[in-house]
Structures are given as C-alpha cells and as structure tokens.
Short mmCIF file of C-alpha atoms in Angstrom, two decimals:
data_model
loop_
_atom_site.label_atom_id
_atom_site.label_comp_id
_atom_site.label_asym_id
_atom_site.label_seq_id
_atom_site.Cartn_x
_atom_site.Cartn_y
_atom_site.Cartn_z
CA MET A 18 11.04 -12.45 -52.77
CA ARG A 19 9.77 -8.91 -52.91
CA ARG A 20 9.44 -7.75 -49.32
CA ARG A 21 6.40 -5.96 -48.02
CA THR A 22 6.83 -3.68 -45.03
CA TYR A 23 3.92 -3.08 -42.66
CA LEU A 24 4.13 0.39 -41.17
CA GLN A 25 3.50 1.03 -37.52
CA LEU A 26 -0.10 2.01 -36.83
CA ALA A 27 -0.44 5.08 -34.66
CA ALA A 28 -3.32 3.77 -32.56
CA ALA A 29 -6.10 1.32 -33.20
CA GLY A 30 -7.89 -1.35 -31.20
CA GLY A 31 -6.37 -2.19 -27.87
CA LEU A 32 -9.17 -0.71 -25.83
CA ALA A 33 -8.32 -0.56 -22.12
CA LEU A 34 -11.21 -1.69 -19.95
CA GLY A 35 -10.26 -0.03 -16.69
CA GLY A 36 -9.44 -3.16 -14.75
CA LYS A 37 -12.76 -5.03 -14.76
CA ARG A 38 -12.88 -8.18 -12.68
CA ALA A 39 -13.41 -11.53 -14.32
CA ARG A 40 -15.94 -13.94 -12.87
CA ALA A 41 -13.99 -16.25 -10.60
CA THR A 42 -14.29 -19.41 -8.60
CA PRO A 43 -12.85 -19.28 -5.05
CA GLY A 44 -9.16 -18.45 -5.22
CA ARG A 45 -7.15 -15.59 -6.66
CA GLU A 46 -9.26 -13.08 -8.57
CA ALA A 47 -8.24 -12.26 -12.15
CA THR A 48 -8.47 -8.84 -13.77
CA GLN A 49 -9.71 -8.24 -17.31
CA ARG A 50 -7.22 -5.62 -18.53
CA ALA A 51 -7.93 -4.90 -22.18
CA ARG A 52 -10.00 -5.72 -25.22
CA LEU A 53 -8.05 -5.94 -28.47
CA ALA A 54 -9.86 -5.28 -31.73
CA PRO A 55 -8.48 -4.20 -35.13
CA GLY A 56 -9.00 -0.67 -36.34
CA ASP A 57 -10.54 -1.92 -39.61
CA GLY A 58 -12.49 -4.86 -38.19
CA ASP A 59 -15.72 -5.97 -39.81
CA ALA A 60 -18.46 -8.54 -39.30
CA ASP A 61 -17.46 -12.19 -39.78
CA ASP A 62 -13.69 -11.57 -39.66
CA THR A 63 -13.35 -14.15 -36.83
CA PHE A 64 -10.60 -12.05 -35.25
CA GLY A 65 -9.45 -13.99 -32.19
CA ALA A 66 -9.74 -17.44 -33.74
CA VAL A 67 -6.12 -17.92 -32.63
CA VAL A 68 -3.77 -15.87 -30.47
CA ALA A 69 -0.11 -15.80 -29.44
CA LEU A 70 1.66 -13.88 -26.69
CA ASP A 71 5.27 -13.08 -25.86
CA GLY A 72 5.78 -10.58 -23.06
CA GLY A 73 4.26 -7.28 -24.11
CA ARG A 74 3.52 -8.36 -27.68
CA ALA A 75 0.37 -10.13 -28.85
CA VAL A 76 -0.59 -11.53 -32.25
CA VAL A 77 -4.21 -12.25 -33.13
CA GLY A 78 -5.41 -14.11 -36.21
CA ALA A 79 -8.51 -13.22 -38.27
CA PRO A 80 -8.65 -16.02 -40.86
CA ALA A 81 -11.95 -14.88 -42.43
CA ASP A 82 -10.92 -11.23 -42.92
CA GLU A 83 -11.50 -10.08 -46.51
CA ASP A 84 -9.13 -7.10 -46.32
CA PRO A 85 -6.79 -6.94 -48.24
CA SER A 86 -6.81 -10.37 -49.91
CA GLY A 87 -10.50 -10.98 -50.62
CA ALA A 88 -13.18 -13.12 -49.01
CA GLY A 89 -11.62 -15.49 -46.51
CA GLY A 90 -8.13 -14.27 -47.35
CA GLY A 91 -7.36 -13.60 -43.71
CA SER A 92 -5.03 -11.38 -41.73
CA ALA A 93 -3.19 -11.16 -38.41
CA SER A 94 -2.70 -8.12 -36.18
CA VAL A 95 0.23 -7.28 -33.91
CA PHE A 96 -0.44 -5.44 -30.64
CA GLU A 97 2.10 -4.07 -28.18
CA ARG A 98 1.75 -3.04 -24.57
CA GLY A 99 2.98 0.41 -23.58
CA ASP A 100 2.42 2.98 -20.87
CA ASP A 101 -1.00 3.77 -22.33
CA GLY A 102 -2.12 0.16 -22.61
CA TRP A 103 -2.30 -2.09 -25.66
CA THR A 104 -1.99 -0.59 -29.14
CA GLU A 105 -2.34 -2.18 -32.58
CA ARG A 106 1.02 -1.78 -34.31
CA ALA A 107 0.63 -3.65 -37.58
CA LYS A 108 -1.74 -5.67 -39.70
CA LEU A 109 -0.07 -8.56 -41.51
CA ALA A 110 -1.19 -10.14 -44.78
CA PRO A 111 0.86 -12.04 -47.39
CA GLU A 112 1.99 -10.23 -50.50
CA ASP A 113 0.62 -13.09 -52.65
CA GLY A 114 -2.57 -13.59 -50.63
CA GLY A 115 -5.87 -14.53 -52.22
CA GLU A 116 -9.45 -15.48 -51.47
CA GLY A 117 -9.94 -18.49 -49.24
CA ASP A 118 -6.33 -18.62 -48.02
CA ARG A 119 -7.36 -18.33 -44.35
CA PHE A 120 -4.15 -16.55 -43.46
CA GLY A 121 -4.23 -16.19 -39.68
CA HIS A 122 -5.57 -19.68 -39.01
CA ALA A 123 -2.45 -20.21 -36.88
CA VAL A 124 -0.02 -17.74 -35.31
CA ALA A 125 3.18 -17.87 -33.24
CA VAL A 126 5.39 -15.08 -31.89
CA GLU A 127 8.82 -14.92 -30.30
CA GLY A 128 10.56 -11.59 -29.88
CA ASP A 129 10.61 -9.70 -33.18
CA ARG A 130 9.49 -12.68 -35.27
CA VAL A 131 5.97 -13.84 -36.12
CA VAL A 132 4.92 -16.96 -38.04
CA VAL A 133 1.44 -17.22 -39.55
CA GLY A 134 -0.23 -20.28 -41.07
CA THR A 135 -2.50 -20.14 -44.12
CA PRO A 136 -3.87 -23.66 -44.73
CA GLY A 137 -6.21 -22.65 -47.56
CA GLU A 138 -3.43 -21.26 -49.78
CA GLY A 139 -3.34 -22.92 -53.19
CA LEU A 140 -0.41 -21.36 -55.05
CA ALA A 141 2.39 -23.52 -53.68
CA SER A 142 0.92 -27.04 -53.60
CA GLY A 143 -2.57 -26.93 -55.10
CA ALA A 144 -5.99 -26.15 -53.63
CA ASP A 145 -5.83 -26.16 -49.82
CA GLY A 146 -2.22 -27.28 -50.01
CA GLY A 147 -1.35 -24.52 -47.57
CA ALA A 148 1.61 -22.34 -46.66
CA ALA A 149 3.08 -20.37 -43.77
CA TYR A 150 4.86 -17.02 -43.59
CA ALA A 151 7.55 -15.49 -41.40
CA PHE A 152 7.54 -11.77 -40.56
CA GLU A 153 10.20 -9.80 -38.72
CA ARG A 154 10.15 -6.41 -37.07
CA GLY A 155 12.75 -3.85 -38.06
CA ASP A 156 13.19 -0.10 -37.80
CA ASP A 157 10.55 0.45 -40.48
CA GLY A 158 7.96 -1.93 -39.10
CA TRP A 159 7.06 -5.54 -39.89
CA THR A 160 8.39 -7.15 -43.08
CA GLU A 161 7.52 -10.46 -44.73
CA ARG A 162 10.78 -12.43 -44.74
CA ALA A 163 9.92 -15.95 -45.89
CA LYS A 164 7.19 -18.19 -47.23
CA PHE A 165 7.18 -21.83 -46.16
CA ALA A 166 5.79 -24.62 -48.33
CA PRO A 167 6.86 -28.29 -48.20
CA LYS A 168 8.85 -29.72 -51.07
CA ASP A 169 6.47 -32.67 -51.36
CA GLY A 170 3.32 -30.65 -50.70
CA ASP A 171 0.07 -31.53 -52.41
CA ALA A 172 -3.51 -30.36 -52.60
CA ASP A 173 -5.59 -30.82 -49.43
CA ASP A 174 -2.54 -31.15 -47.16
CA ARG A 175 -3.69 -28.04 -45.26
CA PHE A 176 -0.12 -27.19 -44.39
CA GLY A 177 -0.09 -24.32 -41.91
CA THR A 178 -3.04 -25.53 -39.86
CA ALA A 179 -0.90 -25.11 -36.73
CA VAL A 180 2.52 -23.51 -36.26
CA ALA A 181 5.13 -23.29 -33.50
CA LEU A 182 8.23 -21.12 -33.23
CA GLU A 183 11.36 -21.32 -31.11
CA GLY A 184 14.45 -19.35 -32.03
CA ASP A 185 15.44 -20.18 -35.60
CA ARG A 186 13.18 -23.25 -35.77
CA VAL A 187 9.60 -23.43 -37.06
CA LEU A 188 7.23 -26.38 -37.03
CA ALA A 189 4.21 -26.25 -39.35
CA THR A 190 1.60 -28.98 -39.53
CA ALA A 191 -0.18 -30.58 -42.48
CA PRO A 192 -2.96 -32.72 -40.95
CA GLY A 193 -4.44 -33.53 -44.36
CA ASP A 194 -1.20 -34.99 -45.76
CA GLU A 195 -1.55 -38.53 -47.15
CA ASP A 196 2.19 -39.25 -47.32
CA PRO A 197 3.30 -41.68 -45.92
CA ASP A 198 0.31 -43.08 -43.99
CA GLY A 199 -2.76 -42.53 -46.15
CA PRO A 200 -5.39 -39.82 -46.73
CA GLY A 201 -5.65 -37.42 -43.82
CA ALA A 202 -2.97 -39.19 -41.81
CA GLY A 203 -1.04 -35.96 -41.41
CA SER A 204 2.54 -34.79 -41.02
CA VAL A 205 4.64 -31.97 -39.56
CA TYR A 206 7.53 -30.11 -41.18
CA GLU A 207 10.56 -28.49 -39.58
CA PHE A 208 12.17 -25.38 -41.05
CA GLU A 209 15.38 -23.85 -39.76
CA ARG A 210 16.97 -20.47 -40.42
CA VAL A 211 20.62 -20.84 -41.43
CA ASP A 212 22.76 -17.88 -42.49
CA GLY A 213 19.66 -15.79 -43.04
CA GLU A 214 17.84 -18.38 -45.16
CA TRP A 215 15.00 -20.69 -44.12
CA LEU A 216 15.58 -24.35 -45.03
CA GLU A 217 13.27 -27.36 -44.82
CA ARG A 218 15.02 -29.74 -42.44
CA ALA A 219 12.70 -32.63 -41.61
CA LYS A 220 9.29 -34.18 -42.06
CA LEU A 221 7.71 -35.90 -39.07
CA ALA A 222 5.06 -38.60 -39.25
CA ALA A 223 3.79 -40.90 -36.51
CA ASN A 224 5.41 -44.33 -36.28
CA THR A 225 1.94 -45.85 -35.91
CA GLY A 226 0.14 -43.38 -38.16
CA ASP A 227 -2.93 -44.29 -40.19
CA SER A 228 -5.45 -42.70 -42.52
CA HIS A 229 -7.53 -39.86 -41.05
CA ASP A 230 -5.51 -39.57 -37.82
CA ARG A 231 -4.99 -35.83 -38.44
CA PHE A 232 -1.47 -35.93 -37.04
CA GLY A 233 -0.71 -32.22 -36.77
CA SER A 234 -4.09 -31.07 -35.48
CA ALA A 235 -2.09 -29.02 -32.96
CA VAL A 236 1.59 -28.45 -32.16
CA ASP A 237 3.83 -26.86 -29.54
CA LEU A 238 7.61 -26.58 -29.36
CA GLY A 239 10.17 -25.93 -26.64
CA ASP A 240 13.54 -27.02 -25.26
CA ASP A 241 14.27 -29.39 -28.17
CA HIS A 242 10.95 -31.16 -27.68
CA ALA A 243 7.70 -30.99 -29.61
CA VAL A 244 4.22 -32.25 -28.80
CA ILE A 245 1.91 -32.94 -31.74
CA GLY A 246 -1.80 -33.72 -31.61
CA ALA A 247 -3.56 -36.36 -33.71
CA ASP A 248 -7.12 -35.71 -32.65
CA ARG A 249 -8.81 -38.36 -34.82
CA ASP A 250 -6.48 -41.24 -34.08
CA GLU A 251 -8.51 -44.38 -33.26
CA ASP A 252 -5.64 -46.29 -31.64
CA PRO A 253 -6.13 -47.43 -28.88
CA ASN A 254 -9.33 -45.75 -27.67
CA GLY A 255 -11.71 -45.86 -30.63
CA ALA A 256 -12.86 -43.67 -33.52
CA GLU A 257 -11.73 -40.05 -33.12
CA ALA A 258 -10.57 -40.72 -29.58
CA GLY A 259 -7.28 -39.03 -30.44
CA SER A 260 -3.67 -39.11 -29.31
CA ALA A 261 -0.59 -36.91 -29.08
CA TYR A 262 3.08 -37.56 -29.77
CA VAL A 263 6.21 -36.24 -28.11
CA TYR A 264 9.36 -35.81 -30.22
CA GLU A 265 12.89 -35.02 -29.09
CA HIS A 266 15.46 -33.19 -31.22
CA SER A 267 19.17 -34.02 -31.10
CA SER A 268 22.18 -33.75 -33.37
CA LEU A 269 20.78 -36.78 -35.20
CA GLY A 270 17.44 -35.12 -35.90
CA TRP A 271 13.97 -35.80 -34.50
CA THR A 272 13.05 -38.96 -32.61
CA GLU A 273 9.56 -40.00 -31.56
CA GLU A 274 9.85 -40.27 -27.78
CA ALA A 275 6.34 -41.22 -26.68
CA LYS A 276 2.73 -41.56 -27.73
CA LEU A 277 0.29 -40.00 -25.26
CA VAL A 278 -3.25 -41.32 -24.86
CA ALA A 279 -5.85 -40.82 -22.16
CA GLU A 280 -6.08 -43.65 -19.64
CA ASN A 281 -9.87 -43.43 -19.73
CA GLY A 282 -10.19 -42.35 -23.35
CA SER A 283 -13.11 -43.32 -25.56
CA ASP A 284 -14.70 -42.70 -28.95
CA GLY A 285 -15.10 -39.07 -29.94
CA ASP A 286 -12.92 -37.53 -27.23
CA ARG A 287 -10.78 -35.66 -29.81
CA PHE A 288 -7.78 -35.89 -27.46
CA GLY A 289 -5.04 -33.84 -29.14
CA ALA A 290 -7.25 -31.02 -30.42
CA GLY A 291 -5.17 -28.67 -28.27
CA VAL A 292 -1.64 -29.19 -26.94
CA ALA A 293 0.83 -27.22 -24.85
CA LEU A 294 4.38 -27.96 -23.72
CA ASP A 295 6.63 -26.46 -21.05
CA GLY A 296 9.79 -28.25 -20.00
CA GLY A 297 9.02 -31.82 -19.04
CA ARG A 298 5.27 -31.26 -18.84
CA ALA A 299 2.51 -31.33 -21.45
CA VAL A 300 -1.21 -30.54 -21.41
CA VAL A 301 -3.51 -32.12 -23.98
CA GLY A 302 -7.12 -31.08 -24.58
CA ALA A 303 -9.97 -33.50 -25.29
CA PRO A 304 -13.00 -31.30 -26.07
CA GLY A 305 -15.27 -34.22 -26.99
CA ASP A 306 -14.79 -36.07 -23.70
CA GLU A 307 -18.05 -36.88 -21.89
CA PHE A 308 -16.57 -37.69 -18.47
CA PRO A 309 -17.27 -36.31 -15.93
CA ASN A 310 -19.57 -33.53 -17.18
CA GLY A 311 -21.61 -34.98 -20.07
CA ASP A 312 -21.48 -35.33 -23.85
CA GLY A 313 -19.01 -32.89 -25.38
CA ALA A 314 -18.27 -31.27 -22.03
CA GLY A 315 -14.56 -31.87 -22.56
CA SER A 316 -11.45 -32.27 -20.44
CA ALA A 317 -7.69 -31.87 -20.49
CA TYR A 318 -4.85 -34.08 -19.30
CA VAL A 319 -1.50 -33.31 -17.72
CA PHE A 320 1.50 -35.51 -18.57
CA GLU A 321 5.03 -35.36 -17.19
CA ARG A 322 8.30 -36.78 -18.42
CA THR A 323 9.29 -39.40 -15.87
CA GLY A 324 12.30 -40.93 -17.59
CA ASP A 325 14.00 -41.49 -20.92
CA ASP A 326 11.26 -42.04 -23.52
CA GLU A 327 8.65 -42.20 -20.76
CA TRP A 328 5.75 -39.81 -20.17
CA THR A 329 3.16 -40.41 -17.45
CA GLU A 330 -0.40 -39.13 -17.14
CA ARG A 331 -0.51 -37.17 -13.89
CA THR A 332 -4.03 -35.82 -13.72
CA LYS A 333 -7.18 -35.04 -15.64
CA LEU A 334 -8.59 -31.51 -15.55
CA ALA A 335 -12.29 -30.71 -15.71
CA PRO A 336 -14.13 -27.65 -14.39
CA ALA A 337 -16.36 -27.90 -11.34
CA ASP A 338 -19.25 -26.28 -13.21
CA GLY A 339 -18.74 -28.07 -16.52
CA ASP A 340 -21.71 -29.13 -18.61
CA SER A 341 -22.58 -30.96 -21.80
CA GLY A 342 -21.43 -29.23 -24.96
CA ASP A 343 -18.95 -26.85 -23.31
CA ARG A 344 -16.04 -28.15 -25.45
CA PHE A 345 -13.62 -27.64 -22.58
CA GLY A 346 -10.14 -28.50 -23.85
CA SER A 347 -10.56 -26.91 -27.27
CA ALA A 348 -7.45 -24.82 -26.64
CA VAL A 349 -4.85 -25.14 -23.89
CA ALA A 350 -1.84 -23.19 -22.62
CA LEU A 351 0.83 -24.04 -20.06
CA ASP A 352 3.39 -21.99 -18.16
CA GLY A 353 5.22 -23.74 -15.33
CA ASP A 354 2.75 -24.77 -12.63
CA ARG A 355 -0.20 -23.04 -14.25
CA ALA A 356 -2.46 -24.34 -17.02
CA LEU A 357 -5.21 -22.47 -18.83
CA VAL A 358 -7.94 -24.48 -20.59
CA THR A 359 -10.76 -22.99 -22.64
CA ALA A 360 -14.41 -23.92 -23.14
CA PRO A 361 -15.59 -21.72 -26.04
CA ALA A 362 -19.11 -23.20 -26.06
CA ASP A 363 -19.72 -22.70 -22.32
CA GLU A 364 -23.05 -20.98 -21.64
CA ASP A 365 -22.20 -19.91 -18.08
CA PRO A 366 -22.46 -16.97 -17.35
CA ASN A 367 -22.92 -15.25 -20.73
CA GLY A 368 -25.37 -17.49 -22.58
CA ALA A 369 -25.03 -20.07 -25.34
CA ASP A 370 -21.50 -20.17 -26.76
CA GLY A 371 -20.46 -17.26 -24.55
CA GLY A 372 -17.32 -19.16 -23.63
CA SER A 373 -14.98 -19.30 -20.66
CA ALA A 374 -11.54 -20.49 -19.57
CA SER A 375 -10.37 -22.17 -16.38
CA VAL A 376 -7.05 -21.65 -14.62
CA PHE A 377 -5.51 -24.64 -12.85
CA GLY A 378 -2.57 -24.39 -10.49
CA ARG A 379 -0.22 -27.04 -9.19
CA ALA A 380 0.67 -26.91 -5.50
CA GLY A 381 1.81 -29.63 -3.14
CA GLY A 382 2.02 -32.07 -6.04
CA ALA A 383 -1.68 -31.73 -6.92
CA TRP A 384 -3.51 -29.78 -9.62
CA ARG A 385 -6.53 -27.80 -8.48
CA GLU A 386 -8.97 -25.49 -10.20
CA GLY A 387 -8.62 -21.82 -9.38
CA THR A 388 -10.05 -18.87 -11.30
CA THR A 389 -12.61 -19.15 -14.09
CA LEU A 390 -12.37 -16.40 -16.71
CA ALA A 391 -15.46 -15.03 -18.43
CA LEU A 392 -16.09 -11.64 -20.00
CA ALA A 393 -17.42 -8.87 -17.80
CA ASP A 394 -19.43 -7.61 -20.80
CA GLY A 395 -19.85 -10.99 -22.48
CA ASP A 396 -22.78 -12.07 -24.62
CA VAL A 397 -24.27 -15.02 -26.45
CA GLY A 398 -22.03 -16.27 -29.25
CA ASP A 399 -18.80 -14.55 -28.15
CA ARG A 400 -16.99 -17.91 -28.02
CA LEU A 401 -14.37 -16.74 -25.56
CA GLY A 402 -11.55 -19.26 -25.69
CA THR A 403 -11.31 -19.95 -29.41
CA GLY A 404 -7.65 -19.11 -28.93
CA VAL A 405 -5.50 -19.00 -25.81
CA ALA A 406 -1.99 -17.94 -24.80
CA LEU A 407 -0.29 -17.69 -21.42
CA ASP A 408 2.92 -15.90 -20.48
CA GLY A 409 3.76 -15.52 -16.81
CA GLY A 410 0.88 -13.80 -15.07
CA ARG A 411 -0.77 -12.64 -18.29
CA ALA A 412 -3.35 -14.51 -20.36
CA LEU A 413 -4.70 -13.73 -23.82
CA LEU A 414 -8.04 -15.20 -24.91
CA GLY A 415 -9.60 -14.98 -28.35
CA ALA A 416 -13.35 -14.52 -28.77
CA ALA A 417 -13.89 -15.06 -32.49
CA GLY A 418 -17.66 -14.60 -32.31
CA ASP A 419 -17.63 -11.31 -30.39
CA ALA A 420 -19.84 -8.64 -31.99
CA ASP A 421 -18.37 -5.74 -30.00
CA PRO A 422 -17.25 -3.35 -31.46
CA ASN A 423 -17.16 -4.45 -35.13
CA GLY A 424 -20.30 -6.52 -35.77
CA ASP A 425 -21.47 -10.13 -35.53
CA GLY A 426 -18.58 -12.55 -35.80
CA ALA A 427 -16.03 -9.76 -36.10
CA GLY A 428 -14.23 -11.05 -33.03
CA ALA A 429 -11.97 -9.64 -30.35
CA ALA A 430 -9.24 -10.75 -27.97
CA TYR A 431 -8.98 -10.08 -24.24
CA VAL A 432 -6.01 -9.64 -21.93
CA PHE A 433 -6.31 -10.90 -18.34
CA ASP A 434 -3.95 -10.35 -15.43
CA LEU A 435 -3.70 -13.56 -13.40
CA GLY A 436 -1.07 -12.40 -10.92
CA ALA A 437 2.50 -13.58 -10.42
CA GLY A 438 1.90 -17.12 -9.16
CA PRO A 439 -0.44 -20.03 -9.87
CA ALA A 440 -4.09 -19.45 -9.12
CA ALA A 441 -4.72 -19.97 -5.43
CA PRO A 442 -6.15 -23.50 -5.21
CA THR A 443 -8.87 -24.55 -2.83
CA GLY A 444 -10.03 -27.93 -1.56
CA THR A 445 -8.26 -31.01 -0.27
CA ALA A 446 -6.22 -33.42 -2.33
CA ALA A 447 -7.66 -36.92 -2.09
CA ARG A 448 -6.90 -40.53 -2.88
CA SER A 449 -9.00 -43.66 -3.24
CA THR A 450 -9.00 -47.18 -1.89
CA PRO A 451 -9.62 -50.03 -4.34
CA THR A 452 -12.59 -52.36 -4.50
CA GLU A 453 -12.37 -56.02 -5.40
CA ASN A 454 -15.51 -56.16 -7.54
CA PRO A 455 -16.11 -52.98 -9.53
CA PRO A 456 -19.43 -52.64 -11.36
CA GLU A 457 -19.91 -53.00 -15.09
CA ALA A 458 -18.90 -50.32 -17.58
CA GLY A 459 -20.46 -46.96 -16.86
CA THR A 460 -20.24 -44.03 -14.48
CA GLY A 461 -21.16 -43.62 -10.85
CA ARG A 462 -20.16 -42.01 -7.56
CA ALA A 463 -17.68 -42.51 -4.78
CA HIS A 464 -17.53 -40.41 -1.61
CA ASP A 465 -14.74 -38.66 0.19
CA GLY A 466 -14.25 -38.71 3.94
CA ARG A 467 -16.89 -35.99 4.36
CA GLY A 468 -19.54 -37.81 2.39
CA ARG A 469 -19.26 -35.59 -0.69
CA PRO A 470 -19.80 -37.37 -4.04
CA ARG A 471 -16.96 -37.89 -6.48
CA LEU A 472 -17.41 -39.25 -10.00
CA TRP A 473 -15.84 -42.45 -11.31
CA ARG A 474 -15.91 -44.29 -14.58
CA ARG A 475 -15.30 -47.88 -15.59
CA PRO A 476 -14.40 -48.03 -19.30
CA ALA A 477 -15.89 -50.71 -21.52
CA ARG A 478 -12.38 -51.95 -22.32
CA GLY A 479 -9.39 -52.45 -20.09
CA SER A 480 -8.97 -52.33 -16.35
CA PRO A 481 -11.31 -50.23 -14.19
CA ARG A 482 -10.01 -46.76 -13.40
CA VAL A 483 -10.98 -43.47 -11.93
CA ALA A 484 -9.77 -40.67 -14.15
CA PRO A 485 -7.62 -38.20 -12.19
CA VAL A 486 -10.01 -35.26 -12.21
CA ALA A 487 -9.66 -31.77 -10.77
CA GLY A 488 -13.20 -31.79 -9.58
CA PRO A 489 -15.77 -29.89 -7.53
CA ARG A 490 -14.43 -27.28 -5.12
CA GLY A 491 -10.95 -27.79 -6.50
CA VAL A 492 -10.53 -31.27 -5.02
CA THR A 493 -8.19 -33.37 -7.14
CA VAL A 494 -9.17 -37.03 -7.32
CA SER A 495 -6.15 -38.92 -8.58
CA PRO A 496 -6.45 -42.64 -7.86
CA ARG A 497 -5.03 -45.20 -10.24
CA ARG A 498 -7.46 -47.95 -9.23
CA PHE A 499 -11.21 -48.19 -8.86
CA PRO A 500 -12.52 -46.50 -5.69
CA ARG A 501 -14.69 -47.77 -2.91
CA ALA A 502 -14.24 -44.51 -1.04
CA VAL A 503 -12.10 -41.45 -1.29
CA GLU A 504 -10.13 -40.56 1.81
CA ASN A 505 -8.72 -37.22 2.88
CA ARG A 506 -4.98 -36.90 2.98
#
C-alpha cells in the first residue's frame, strides 16, 4: 500500500473558551474547557458525529465532509492538548477515498494509533460494503498504515459502522451482514497486528442471532472482553427492543459469555444503540425507552460481571429532567465509577435538539445523577451528545449540528473538565417493599418515606418490576420487586 503522510498542522480549531461553566444539577460543577472545530470546516460536514479520547489526544469524525474525497466522503481530525490549549494536528482521509464513503462514521484512538470506520466504502466489498483504516503517528506526522476489509465481505454489510481498539487488536462491526443469520443480522470482525502486519483473526456472530438484529450497532473493547450492541433484536422484549452481548477472549479465541437485555425492556427501546465497557462493568444505552420520562425519552443500564458467564443488571439510569424525545442513551461512556450518557435531542436549556449529557457517579454501592452538561453558548439544533468519550476527569462531546463557527450542520466538539472523582451525588438511596397484588400493566407512582413520588412500571409480559432508576434529585430506586412504598435506608 502506498502510504500517505498527514503533516502536522500549525494551528487550527481547538478554540479555548476561557473556562465557561456548564449548566449543572446539584453536585460538582463541570467546566467547559474548549471548542474543537476543523480549520477547513464547512456547512453540513457533521463534524462531531463521533469522538474518541485518549489522554491529551482527541479524534473527531466528520462523515459528511466533502474535502478531499467528494460529497459524503468524510474525514477525521486529530487534536492534541498542549500548554496553549487544544490544537488541530492532522486531518485524516483515506488515500482511496470517494464520494459517499462516510469515512469518520466511527473512530477509536489509543496512543499513537487511530482507527476510522467508513461503512459507505464500496471498493472492497461492493456498494456500502464498508472498510476501516488504521493510522499511526510518526516523526513526520500521521500515516495510513492499513485498510481493513473482511474476506467474506459483501455489499450492504456496512462494515466499519463501529470500531474499537486495544493494543494490537481492532474490532470492526458489520451490522448489515447477512452471514450467517440472515439479512441485517450483523457480525463483528477481529483484526490483530502480528509482526507489523494486520491479520483477520475472527468473525463474531450472536449465538441466537436473527435477521435484522443489527448485531454490531455499537462495540467496545477492553481487558480481553468486548460488548456488542444489537439494537434491533426482538428477543425477548419485542420488535427493536434490542440487546447486547458480552464476549471473552482467551487462547482459544472468542467465546460468547452473556446476552444482556433490559429487565423492563419493551418494543422500540433500541437497547444496544450505545455501549461502553470498563473492567467488569458495562453501560448500555436505550434511546427509544419510554420509561420513566415518555416516548423516546431514553435510558441507560448498568451491568456488572457477578460470576463466570454471569452479568447482572445493577441499575437503570434516567435524568431527573428527562422528557419525551430526548433520546437519552444514544451514546454512552464509562470510566470506573463514572458514566456519561448523552441526550442529543434534549431541548433543555438550548432549544429543540440542543442536546445535553448527564454524568452519573457510583458511591456507597448506588448510582446517582450528578452534573448535567449543556453548552454555555448552545443553540437549537446543536445536537450536543452525538458522540461521547470519557477519560479520567475529562469528557469530549460531539455536537454534529453546531453551526458555530463553520455554518449549519458543520459541527463541533467540546471538552469538559469533570474533576478527578465521580460527580458528587445527591439524594438518598432507597429500596422498596413488595405488594401482593400489583395493578395491571402500565405505569404509576410509589412514594418514599418523605411522601415524594417515585415512578414504577408493570410490563405487559413477565413478573412485575420496578426498573432501577436514578431518578429525581439523584435518588436511586433499585428494587427488584413491585413497590408498595419506598423506604429510606
């Protein structure tokens, strides 16, 4: 392969904002540190559709960028943090890029390596067959080192829809793949770098996969485990309810360890649209979920590994001020005892589709809502939260609809300082007592020991449950049975 080197850019984008404060719920205040925008940005680039972060390096995708590969060819930009703030260092595009490739639809970064997905690429496997690219940083800048395409790839696989990177291992998803489980069932491919060459090592497909599951809607990788979303899986919770799968890697290869589903899942939840993994803990977004905040308000779920081949749902996250159509859970990030969940369609406080993100912290065994992030200079249509990344006390949020500074839909990304520890939680953890005769399917209210309402839901199928919800004022309601009342503890 002829290698293209991307020279360091002297200075572009990376506009420091002078430490503006983000809007926050009670708890630790977050600081909006910088706006990142490309030096050659233009309207409708959708810069910020996806983001990745590793220490002082950020990568931001712009899958609709027409420069240099033509309309919808796409690009990705690398930013680095220095003494003078964040600076754009390189713009990445494939040497064989073309119109409609959507390069930058997915990005991952670790150290001096970046992987970018391009699900619209048609050269390797046919129209929308897809591809992914690896870039590495050397003394002369960033160089394209490898192009990934599956050996059995075909048109409409959309390989490269999501990517994950750890060391010399890359996972790239193909949610449109029909082999082996039918049209749109989906698959995920593993590539490994051996003696300087990237080799296709494995193809993963769900043991219970079926047509249109979209296995590979999202992916994350870490510590020889992977979590993979299948956001249109209908088993067991109904059409497009969704699921996620956990895989473990050993000397024998990859083994499906568990299938994750929401205890109170239902049709249209799209559970698995966003996934994140850190150690023995996973967060899964469900942006279509209607409980507790209304149709399409969305939610996210926390799971923990509780034994060999066993993962347990620990809590359900939903913002105190959530509302219908927010799409909370569209993108998720996880770092230790802190989770960051986005709602790119949230209208509070910046108007329709202004977007926001909520920080949740775990303390004393309970997850509670802390800071809510929204742009200090936000506007209608910014869609803050189209992409999200979290590394220690730093968060990176994409806003693919942002018109400032490059025009409508040009997009931007924002760096927030969250502080060293989890967001300071507020409220009292609570538990419920069961009732012998729960009402029919639907939603309603229970009350805590102070008479404050808490939401419950009885699903149409299965046993009655109250979803563990990080609810109003940061109170976490986490009963496993139907409540008559919620008691302080």
